[in-house]
Coordinates of C-alpha atoms in Angstrom, one line a residue:
M997 CA -123.9 95.4 89.9
S998 CA -123.3 96.8 93.4
D999 CA -121.6 95.3 96.4
T1000 CA -122.4 95.5 100.1
R1001 CA -119.6 96.8 102.3
G1002 CA -118.7 93.6 104.2
G1003 CA -115.4 91.9 103.9
V1004 CA -114.5 89.5 101.1
T1005 CA -116.3 86.5 102.6
K1006 CA -119.4 88.5 103.8
R1007 CA -120.0 91.0 101.0
K1008 CA -123.0 90.3 98.6
Q1009 CA -123.4 91.5 95.1
F1010 CA -126.8 92.9 94.3
T1011 CA -128.8 94.8 91.6
W1012 CA -131.2 97.6 92.2
H1013 CA -133.5 99.8 90.2
F1014 CA -136.1 102.4 90.8
D1015 CA -139.7 101.4 89.9
A1016 CA -141.4 104.6 88.8
N1017 CA -144.8 103.0 88.9
S1018 CA -144.6 102.0 92.6
H1019 CA -142.2 104.8 93.6
K1020 CA -139.9 102.1 95.2
V1021 CA -136.3 101.0 95.1
R1022 CA -136.2 97.3 94.2
I1023 CA -133.2 95.4 95.4
E1024 CA -132.2 91.8 94.6
N1025 CA -129.1 90.2 95.9
E1026 CA -127.0 87.4 94.3
D1027 CA -129.0 84.8 96.3
G1028 CA -132.3 86.1 95.0
R1029 CA -133.3 87.8 98.3
K1030 CA -135.4 90.9 97.6
H1031 CA -136.0 94.2 99.4
S1032 CA -137.9 97.3 98.5
Y1033 CA -138.1 100.8 100.0
S1034 CA -140.5 103.5 99.0
V1035 CA -139.4 107.1 98.4
Q1036 CA -141.5 108.1 101.4
E1037 CA -139.8 105.5 103.6
I1038 CA -136.4 106.6 102.4
H1039 CA -137.3 110.2 103.2
S1040 CA -138.3 109.2 106.7
I1041 CA -135.1 107.2 107.2
L1042 CA -132.8 110.0 106.0
T1043 CA -134.7 112.5 108.1
R1044 CA -134.3 110.4 111.2
L1045 CA -130.6 109.8 110.5
H1046 CA -130.1 113.5 110.2
D1047 CA -132.1 114.2 113.4
K1048 CA -130.1 111.6 115.4
F1049 CA -126.6 111.9 113.9
G1050 CA -126.3 115.2 111.9
D1051 CA -123.2 114.8 109.8
R1052 CA -121.5 112.3 112.2
Y1053 CA -120.9 108.7 111.2
F1054 CA -123.7 106.2 112.1
P1055 CA -123.4 102.4 112.2
L1056 CA -125.0 99.8 110.0
A1057 CA -126.7 98.3 113.1
N1058 CA -128.3 95.3 111.5
N1059 CA -127.4 92.3 113.5
V1060 CA -130.4 89.9 113.2
E1061 CA -130.2 88.6 116.8
W1062 CA -129.8 92.1 118.3
L1063 CA -132.6 93.5 116.1
S1064 CA -134.9 90.7 117.2
K1065 CA -134.1 91.3 120.9
G1066 CA -134.3 95.0 120.6
T1067 CA -130.7 95.4 121.8
E1068 CA -129.1 96.7 118.6
K1069 CA -127.5 100.1 118.8
L1070 CA -129.1 103.0 117.0
G1071 CA -128.1 103.1 113.3
L1072 CA -129.4 102.5 109.8
G1073 CA -130.8 99.0 110.6
T1074 CA -132.6 100.1 113.7
I1075 CA -134.0 103.2 112.1
I1076 CA -135.4 101.0 109.2
L1077 CA -136.9 98.7 111.9
E1078 CA -138.7 101.7 113.5
Q1079 CA -140.5 102.4 110.2
E1080 CA -144.2 101.6 109.9
N1081 CA -144.8 97.9 108.8
S1082 CA -141.2 97.0 109.1
D1083 CA -139.7 93.8 110.5
V1084 CA -136.2 92.4 111.1
S1085 CA -135.9 91.1 107.6
H1086 CA -136.7 94.5 106.2
A1087 CA -134.2 96.1 108.5
Q1088 CA -131.5 93.7 107.4
G1089 CA -131.8 95.2 104.0
S1090 CA -129.8 98.2 105.4
S1091 CA -126.7 96.6 104.0
Y1092 CA -128.1 97.2 100.5
L1093 CA -130.0 100.4 101.1
G1094 CA -126.9 102.1 102.6
V1095 CA -125.0 101.4 99.4
V1096 CA -127.9 102.6 97.2
L1097 CA -128.0 105.9 99.2
E1098 CA -124.2 106.1 98.9
E1099 CA -124.4 105.7 95.1
C1100 CA -127.1 108.4 95.0
G1101 CA -124.9 110.9 96.8
Y1102 CA -126.6 110.9 100.2
L1103 CA -124.1 108.9 102.2
A1104 CA -120.3 108.5 102.5
W1105 CA -118.9 105.2 103.7
N1106 CA -116.1 105.0 106.4
E1107 CA -114.2 102.6 104.0
K1108 CA -114.1 99.9 106.7
H1109 CA -115.4 96.3 106.0
T1110 CA -116.0 95.7 109.7
R1111 CA -117.7 98.3 111.9
I1112 CA -119.4 99.6 108.7
K1113 CA -120.5 103.2 109.1
W1114 CA -121.8 106.0 106.9
R1115 CA -122.5 109.7 107.3
L1116 CA -124.9 112.0 105.6
V1117 CA -123.2 114.2 103.0
D1118 CA -126.4 115.8 101.6
T1119 CA -129.6 116.9 103.3
D1120 CA -131.9 117.7 100.4
F1121 CA -134.5 115.1 101.5
S1122 CA -137.4 116.4 99.4
L1123 CA -139.4 113.5 97.9
A1124 CA -138.8 114.9 94.4
T1125 CA -135.0 115.1 94.9
I1126 CA -134.9 111.6 96.4
E1127 CA -136.9 110.2 93.5
S1128 CA -134.9 112.0 90.8
R1129 CA -131.6 110.8 92.2
L1130 CA -132.9 107.3 92.4
I1131 CA -134.1 107.4 88.8
L1132 CA -130.8 109.0 87.5
T1133 CA -128.5 106.7 89.4
S1134 CA -130.4 103.5 88.6
T1135 CA -130.3 104.4 84.8
Q1136 CA -126.6 105.0 85.0
K1137 CA -125.9 101.5 86.3

C-alpha cells in the first residue's frame, strides 16, 4: 500500500501494479478511483519534466479548478494534462503517479505535505528501463 503526499486529512492510500500485457501502471485508491498510465506516456512525462525543470524541484500542480481553467502552474499535473487523450481527471492522478515514480527511483519528494514538489533524480528514460523498474518495484510491494 502506498500513500499520496498530502497531509493527514488529505492523503489517500492506494495500490498500484504494472500490467505487462497492456504495458500500463494501474492505480486504484482507497475509494476505488482508478488511473492508468502507459510506459510511453510515462516516458513522455519524464522527458518533459526533464526538459522544463532539469534537476530542480517541480510542483504537483493538480488543482482541479485551475487545471480546468488552464491557469494551473507548470508541474506534474499540467504536464500530464498536455499528454495526448488526457483530461483533468487523468491529470489529477499526478498525486499517485508522483509517488509511483518516487518508489521506482525517478523522483525525490521535498518532504512537505503542502506545496508538494518532486525533482528528477534519474534520467534513464528508455522505455525498457521504465518498464523494468515498474515491474521490479510493483513485485516488491
